[in-house]
């Protein structure tokens, strides 16, 4: 049996400079199995985004141990954090597009990895989120609505086919049709490739329908499950 | 007015006849400006990125120092560089005084703070979400630097155009460090000062026309780049 993708033990994380560190997340124990879907529910400011940033290696644990694919994520591992971030990709609430075309935005992560970005691959990723490559590919970032930009950002992560996809309120601010595209695209990532998904959302019904587990997060702590 | 129109007519004639002395000054200006701008960009872009992107002890002091350099009078820069490059100075043995490379040293001190300061401001004002976005897509430190500079490309081009405008129109440093030597270190600005003082109004106007055309092109470019770099409507994705 393979190791869980994530294991957290006694982890605390937070923000601020050395003189004024503020812990906003306390996780005594959390295991996320490979290929599972974990839902996170909680109020704004409850710590969901901080947990996702921790899982996406954009934030390091101040206290405790975190393992990824059986390996300890310590200061030495985080010095080459980009190698971890290439395996676990985050779509944050604050994610933005680069000042370039839609096609270049979707291809950006592949180029960071030194990989080719053939048109078919980009078209497939955009198609997953309901955007037509011929129409949207050449468009500039500034020609997109907020909802379209959100879907392009998701396509830019789906095209990377990461082991773990971490999504912070991926359907926030989208209309009903766009929400449908995003939800289908996200689930396809697990069905087609067995990706591990961690999703925070206020859409509890959706999370309960698709996730293996839904955890309640409140004041930086996991307080229960649905 | 006759005096002025006569000078203008002669100036146009000098330019159309490709007067060697006039174009020698244009050539010296082009050489020294290109050299000073290249060094300013080579040093200023990474230093400006570091100043704008990283947090480090003394950052505020470094920023104040760069801003202070921006406000230094050019004659003072010329005086300092002269003192270093003169035969009795610490760098006298390099033989750079009254040469184009020597002038480029002085003009680099004029252009470098502009590049550093404007690049740092451009990097600071790039979207605060950019770093997490680029890192989350798998960028290493160098790729983050390149992506950030790429996002600030119009603002940095604006910095380059601004520095170019300052360097090409500078007279104090060019005069003191270059010595205004005919066929060698006589630039457009130093030639204008000299020719006008000698009563050669036409040559002064001819060189002034060249400088004004350069200034116009640079200003058009700056206006264009300022418009592009101020596009702040990045979509939340």
XYZ file of C-alpha atoms in Angstrom:
463
model
C 0.000 0.000 0.000
C 1.415 3.387 -0.994
C 2.011 6.153 1.536
C -0.634 8.862 1.901
C 0.100 11.876 -0.266
C 0.000 14.235 2.720
C 0.495 13.658 6.429
C 0.445 16.510 8.926
C 1.289 16.094 12.599
C 1.037 18.870 15.152
C 1.361 21.513 12.481
C 1.029 25.226 13.167
C 1.321 27.819 10.424
C 0.745 31.522 10.146
C 1.908 34.829 8.827
C 4.078 37.725 9.903
C 7.680 38.633 10.524
C 9.861 36.859 13.081
C 9.059 39.456 15.718
C 5.312 39.233 15.280
C 4.361 35.758 14.094
C 0.674 35.020 14.228
C -0.450 31.394 14.057
C -3.711 31.079 12.198
C -3.712 27.335 11.615
C -3.404 24.443 14.064
C -3.625 20.909 12.670
C -2.914 18.157 15.236
C -3.384 15.349 12.686
C -4.410 15.217 9.032
C -3.903 12.510 6.420
C -4.878 12.925 2.784
C -4.869 9.725 0.770
C -3.579 9.675 -2.782
C -6.382 10.007 -5.327
C -8.953 11.184 -2.793
C -11.055 14.320 -2.809
C -11.016 16.343 0.398
C -13.504 19.156 0.826
C -12.976 22.080 3.196
C -15.859 24.134 4.507
C -15.729 27.139 6.785
C -16.419 30.820 7.167
C -14.225 33.459 5.566
C -11.031 33.752 7.576
C -11.445 30.319 9.145
C -8.047 29.096 7.906
C -9.020 27.166 4.747
C -6.821 29.276 2.474
C -3.896 29.022 4.897
C -4.229 25.224 4.930
C -4.285 25.155 1.124
C -1.201 27.407 0.943
C 0.540 25.057 3.356
C -0.398 22.034 1.218
C 0.748 23.972 -1.871
C 4.159 24.718 -0.278
C 3.649 28.468 -0.420
C 3.738 28.571 3.359
C 5.886 26.513 5.698
C 4.870 24.974 9.009
C 6.316 26.848 11.981
C 5.781 23.884 14.269
C 5.172 20.186 13.661
C 5.865 17.798 10.804
C 4.485 17.621 7.315
C 5.141 14.726 4.943
C 4.495 14.724 1.205
C 4.562 11.396 -0.594
C 6.380 9.945 2.418
C 9.116 12.607 2.463
C 9.521 15.132 5.266
C 8.874 18.667 4.071
C 11.544 20.478 6.070
C 13.636 23.582 5.420
C 15.988 21.601 3.147
C 13.085 20.301 1.034
C 11.582 23.797 0.812
C 14.862 25.218 -0.510
C 13.910 23.367 -3.697
C 10.233 24.142 -3.097
C 9.549 24.561 -6.809
C 10.010 20.801 -7.244
C 7.254 20.206 -4.690
C 5.054 22.942 -6.146
C 5.304 21.281 -9.543
C 3.643 18.204 -8.029
C 0.997 19.992 -5.954
C -0.461 22.981 -7.765
C -2.614 25.602 -6.069
C -5.324 27.744 -7.586
C -5.633 30.355 -4.860
C -8.334 32.936 -4.312
C -5.736 35.603 -5.093
C -4.434 33.953 -8.239
C -4.098 36.372 -11.140
C -3.299 36.099 -14.825
C -0.060 37.266 -16.383
C -0.097 40.217 -18.770
C -0.065 38.065 -21.871
C -2.431 36.113 -24.080
C -4.725 33.375 -22.821
C -2.689 30.741 -24.700
C 0.551 32.024 -23.126
C -1.038 31.985 -19.690
C -2.102 28.356 -20.098
C 1.310 27.402 -21.508
C 3.277 29.253 -18.806
C 3.550 26.400 -16.266
C 4.600 23.918 -18.951
C 7.367 26.257 -20.087
C 8.578 26.651 -16.495
C 9.038 22.875 -16.524
C 10.911 23.013 -19.831
C 8.102 21.190 -21.582
C 6.574 21.838 -24.984
C 3.157 23.439 -25.037
C 1.518 22.123 -28.215
C -1.705 23.777 -29.290
C -3.686 20.543 -28.883
C -2.756 20.351 -25.199
C -3.705 23.973 -24.560
C -6.964 23.539 -26.491
C -7.795 20.432 -24.457
C -7.209 22.263 -21.150
C -9.279 25.264 -22.225
C -11.968 22.906 -23.523
C -12.206 21.288 -20.081
C -13.277 24.621 -18.612
C -15.637 25.357 -21.501
C -13.488 27.828 -23.429
C -12.829 27.462 -27.146
C -9.115 27.715 -27.998
C -9.668 29.352 -31.382
C -11.785 32.062 -29.810
C -9.978 32.564 -26.494
C -6.379 31.430 -27.143
C -5.214 34.607 -28.911
C -7.122 36.966 -26.616
C -5.234 39.273 -24.297
C -5.623 38.863 -20.529
C -7.314 42.259 -20.408
C -10.119 41.146 -22.712
C -11.471 38.588 -20.249
C -14.282 38.898 -17.748
C -13.563 37.892 -14.152
C -15.263 34.529 -14.639
C -13.375 33.799 -17.864
C -10.082 34.724 -16.193
C -10.850 32.305 -13.353
C -11.491 29.507 -15.844
C -8.292 30.306 -17.764
C -6.358 30.121 -14.483
C -7.884 26.711 -13.791
C -7.011 25.545 -17.322
C -3.417 26.696 -16.703
C -3.290 24.273 -13.763
C -5.189 21.385 -15.346
C -2.768 21.357 -18.290
C 0.077 20.597 -15.855
C -1.591 17.337 -14.779
C -0.258 17.606 -11.207
C -0.485 14.833 -8.633
C -2.410 17.156 -6.319
C -4.692 19.981 -7.329
C -5.511 22.432 -4.544
C -8.442 24.680 -5.276
C -9.439 27.611 -3.097
C -13.062 28.432 -3.815
C -12.753 27.633 -7.529
C -16.374 28.535 -8.299
C -16.495 31.779 -6.340
C -17.917 34.643 -8.407
C -18.841 32.455 -11.388
C -22.223 32.222 -13.088
C -24.168 28.956 -13.080
C -22.889 27.785 -16.497
C -19.263 28.486 -15.556
C -19.681 26.706 -12.232
C -20.846 23.608 -14.123
C -17.747 23.696 -16.369
C -15.388 24.114 -13.424
C -16.992 21.352 -11.387
C -16.883 18.916 -14.301
C -13.270 19.826 -15.118
C -12.165 19.328 -11.535
C -13.799 15.929 -11.220
C -12.383 14.853 -14.586
C -8.891 15.470 -13.192
C -9.441 12.705 -10.650
C -11.351 10.340 -12.888
C -8.902 10.493 -15.783
C -5.609 10.726 -13.887
C -6.348 9.844 -10.284
C -5.277 13.283 -9.080
C -5.665 14.118 -5.408
C -7.972 17.070 -4.926
C -8.347 19.413 -1.985
C -11.153 21.891 -2.531
C -12.454 24.682 -0.352
C -15.887 25.956 -1.236
C -19.006 27.506 0.211
C -21.017 25.146 -2.012
C -21.486 22.477 0.639
C -23.903 20.421 -1.444
C -21.420 20.121 -4.281
C -18.588 19.183 -1.933
C -20.712 16.580 -0.194
C -21.696 15.091 -3.554
C -18.172 14.728 -4.901
C -15.723 14.600 -1.976
C -14.669 11.513 -0.055
C -14.500 13.650 3.092
C -15.632 17.159 3.935
C -13.929 18.810 6.905
C -15.206 21.779 8.840
C -12.587 24.439 9.510
C -13.155 27.085 12.135
C -10.743 29.550 13.722
C -7.774 27.743 12.246
C -8.742 24.294 13.517
C -10.443 21.280 11.968
C -13.516 21.010 14.143
C -15.411 18.155 12.527
C -16.611 16.591 9.314
C -19.838 16.499 7.338
C 14.802 87.967 -35.984
C 17.100 87.986 -39.035
C 19.863 86.791 -36.812
C 17.728 83.845 -35.733
C 16.354 82.934 -39.188
C 19.813 83.194 -40.726
C 21.141 80.833 -38.087
C 18.307 78.421 -38.702
C 18.885 78.425 -42.476
C 22.593 77.777 -42.011
C 21.812 75.029 -39.499
C 19.565 73.187 -41.951
C 22.276 73.553 -44.618
C 24.875 72.066 -42.259
C 22.639 69.109 -41.502
C 21.754 68.495 -45.153
C 25.435 68.738 -46.138
C 26.282 66.147 -43.449
C 28.823 68.559 -41.963
C 31.629 66.368 -40.508
C 32.132 68.435 -37.361
C 28.431 68.491 -36.588
C 28.060 64.758 -37.143
C 31.236 64.027 -35.176
C 29.447 65.469 -32.141
C 26.352 63.406 -32.955
C 28.545 60.282 -33.217
C 30.312 60.973 -29.903
C 26.934 61.524 -28.240
C 25.593 58.248 -29.645
C 28.690 56.304 -28.481
C 28.826 57.669 -24.964
C 25.053 57.427 -24.488
C 24.940 53.822 -25.713
C 27.821 52.806 -23.439
C 26.471 54.566 -20.341
C 22.931 53.287 -20.901
C 24.113 49.698 -21.470
C 26.110 49.670 -18.208
C 23.261 51.388 -16.340
C 20.800 48.731 -17.529
C 23.169 45.833 -16.880
C 23.739 46.909 -13.274
C 20.500 48.747 -12.615
C 17.917 46.132 -13.583
C 19.079 43.394 -11.151
C 19.819 45.935 -8.405
C 16.421 47.558 -8.909
C 14.715 44.154 -8.817
C 16.540 43.261 -5.580
C 15.624 46.616 -4.032
C 11.980 46.300 -5.009
C 11.441 42.593 -4.388
C 13.421 41.508 -1.348
C 13.158 42.522 2.276
C 16.548 43.020 3.890
C 18.090 45.041 6.711
C 19.004 48.498 5.471
C 16.550 48.443 2.572
C 15.110 51.806 3.578
C 18.602 53.293 3.753
C 19.486 51.835 0.348
C 16.345 53.363 -1.134
C 17.154 56.742 0.409
C 20.701 56.544 -0.988
C 19.421 55.823 -4.519
C 16.902 58.666 -4.284
C 19.675 60.968 -3.036
C 21.804 59.960 -6.041
C 18.895 60.957 -8.270
C 19.009 64.487 -6.970
C 22.793 65.004 -7.190
C 23.696 67.965 -9.424
C 25.463 66.754 -12.558
C 28.389 69.104 -12.017
C 28.990 67.459 -8.643
C 28.970 64.020 -10.294
C 31.355 65.414 -12.901
C 33.605 66.809 -10.184
C 33.712 63.494 -8.279
C 34.403 61.450 -11.411
C 37.059 63.973 -12.495
C 38.730 63.683 -9.092
C 38.872 59.885 -9.434
C 40.035 59.822 -13.068
C 42.546 62.671 -13.038
C 46.228 61.671 -13.190
C 46.614 62.234 -9.442
C 43.338 60.459 -8.638
C 42.927 56.838 -7.448
C 41.939 55.655 -10.951
C 44.287 58.014 -12.800
C 46.471 55.228 -14.177
C 43.521 53.888 -16.156
C 43.849 56.911 -18.452
C 40.106 57.413 -18.767
C 39.976 61.177 -18.312
C 38.963 63.034 -21.506
C 37.907 59.804 -23.220
C 34.516 58.440 -24.269
C 34.704 55.547 -21.734
C 35.598 58.092 -19.026
C 32.546 60.182 -19.912
C 30.480 56.987 -19.889
C 31.587 56.338 -16.285
C 30.228 59.733 -15.230
C 27.038 59.408 -17.247
C 26.481 55.909 -15.831
C 26.411 57.495 -12.380
C 23.648 59.701 -13.753
C 21.651 56.897 -15.409
C 22.150 54.101 -12.873
C 20.071 55.617 -10.021
C 17.243 56.311 -12.479
C 17.191 52.673 -13.634
C 17.489 51.297 -10.075
C 14.823 53.571 -8.639
C 12.282 53.161 -11.439
C 12.827 49.384 -11.648
C 12.402 49.037 -7.877
C 9.187 51.054 -8.038
C 7.953 48.983 -10.984
C 8.685 45.712 -9.170
C 7.073 47.002 -5.963
C 3.971 47.985 -7.851
C 3.572 44.699 -9.731
C 0.525 42.911 -8.498
C 1.159 41.591 -4.996
C -0.561 38.349 -6.053
C 1.928 37.788 -8.856
C 4.578 36.091 -6.697
C 2.212 33.435 -5.326
C 0.686 32.916 -8.773
C 4.038 32.332 -10.450
C 5.390 30.208 -7.585
C 2.244 28.063 -7.498
C 2.793 27.229 -11.158
C 6.201 25.783 -10.281
C 8.681 28.616 -10.848
C 12.099 28.515 -9.199
C 13.778 31.705 -7.927
C 15.295 32.670 -11.282
C 12.072 32.000 -13.144
C 10.246 34.155 -10.593
C 12.737 36.986 -11.213
C 12.348 36.730 -14.987
C 8.554 36.519 -14.788
C 8.403 39.558 -12.498
C 10.680 41.575 -14.779
C 8.620 40.462 -17.756
C 5.426 41.660 -16.065
C 7.099 45.007 -15.368
C 8.560 45.233 -18.885
C 6.798 48.435 -19.941
C 7.750 50.204 -16.728
C 11.365 49.127 -17.165
C 11.399 50.291 -20.775
C 10.085 53.596 -19.426
C 13.028 53.668 -16.992
C 15.443 53.043 -19.875
C 13.857 55.792 -21.979
C 13.973 58.222 -19.057
C 17.633 57.432 -18.350
C 18.425 57.800 -22.057
C 16.787 61.225 -22.098
C 18.823 62.362 -19.094
C 22.125 60.976 -20.399
C 21.816 62.261 -23.963
C 21.005 65.805 -22.855
C 23.595 66.078 -20.075
C 26.272 68.763 -20.348
C 28.084 69.186 -16.993
C 29.610 65.724 -16.712
C 30.391 65.567 -20.434
C 32.189 68.888 -20.249
C 34.223 68.180 -17.095
C 35.140 64.530 -17.698
C 35.208 64.615 -21.507
C 37.042 67.909 -21.879
C 35.049 68.837 -25.018
C 37.835 67.681 -27.363
C 36.999 68.220 -31.042
C 36.498 64.978 -33.063
C 36.798 62.923 -29.881
C 34.738 63.820 -26.819
C 32.761 66.772 -28.113
C 29.112 65.805 -27.749
C 26.019 67.597 -28.987
C 25.451 69.419 -25.706
C 29.066 70.456 -25.135
C 29.351 71.543 -28.767
C 26.214 73.694 -28.454
C 27.675 75.387 -25.363
C 31.012 75.975 -27.108
C 29.708 77.084 -30.518
C 27.160 79.466 -29.029
C 29.891 80.999 -26.844
C 32.026 81.503 -29.943
C 29.177 83.156 -31.842
C 28.758 80.168 -34.210
C 25.033 80.317 -33.811
C 24.217 78.154 -36.863
C 26.222 75.155 -35.648
C 24.623 75.501 -32.232
C 21.144 75.527 -33.760
C 21.944 72.588 -36.063
C 23.029 70.483 -33.088
C 20.070 71.778 -31.113
C 17.711 70.545 -33.841
C 19.236 67.064 -33.658
C 18.895 67.081 -29.871
C 15.305 68.283 -30.045
C 14.394 65.543 -32.535
C 15.967 62.971 -30.187
C 14.096 64.508 -27.233
C 10.818 64.421 -29.165
C 11.240 60.751 -30.079
C 12.189 59.877 -26.494
C 9.204 61.789 -25.113
C 6.815 60.098 -27.519
C 8.260 56.757 -26.457
C 8.007 57.660 -22.778
C 4.381 58.732 -23.234
C 3.552 55.477 -24.988
C 5.311 53.345 -22.373
C 3.779 55.288 -19.497
C 0.349 54.442 -20.874
C 1.212 50.752 -21.204
C 2.916 50.473 -17.805
C -0.010 52.105 -16.000
C -2.412 49.380 -17.106
C -3.252 48.101 -13.683
C -6.488 46.320 -14.430
C -5.135 42.825 -13.900
C -7.996 40.417 -13.645
C -8.477 38.483 -10.462
C -8.558 34.936 -11.764
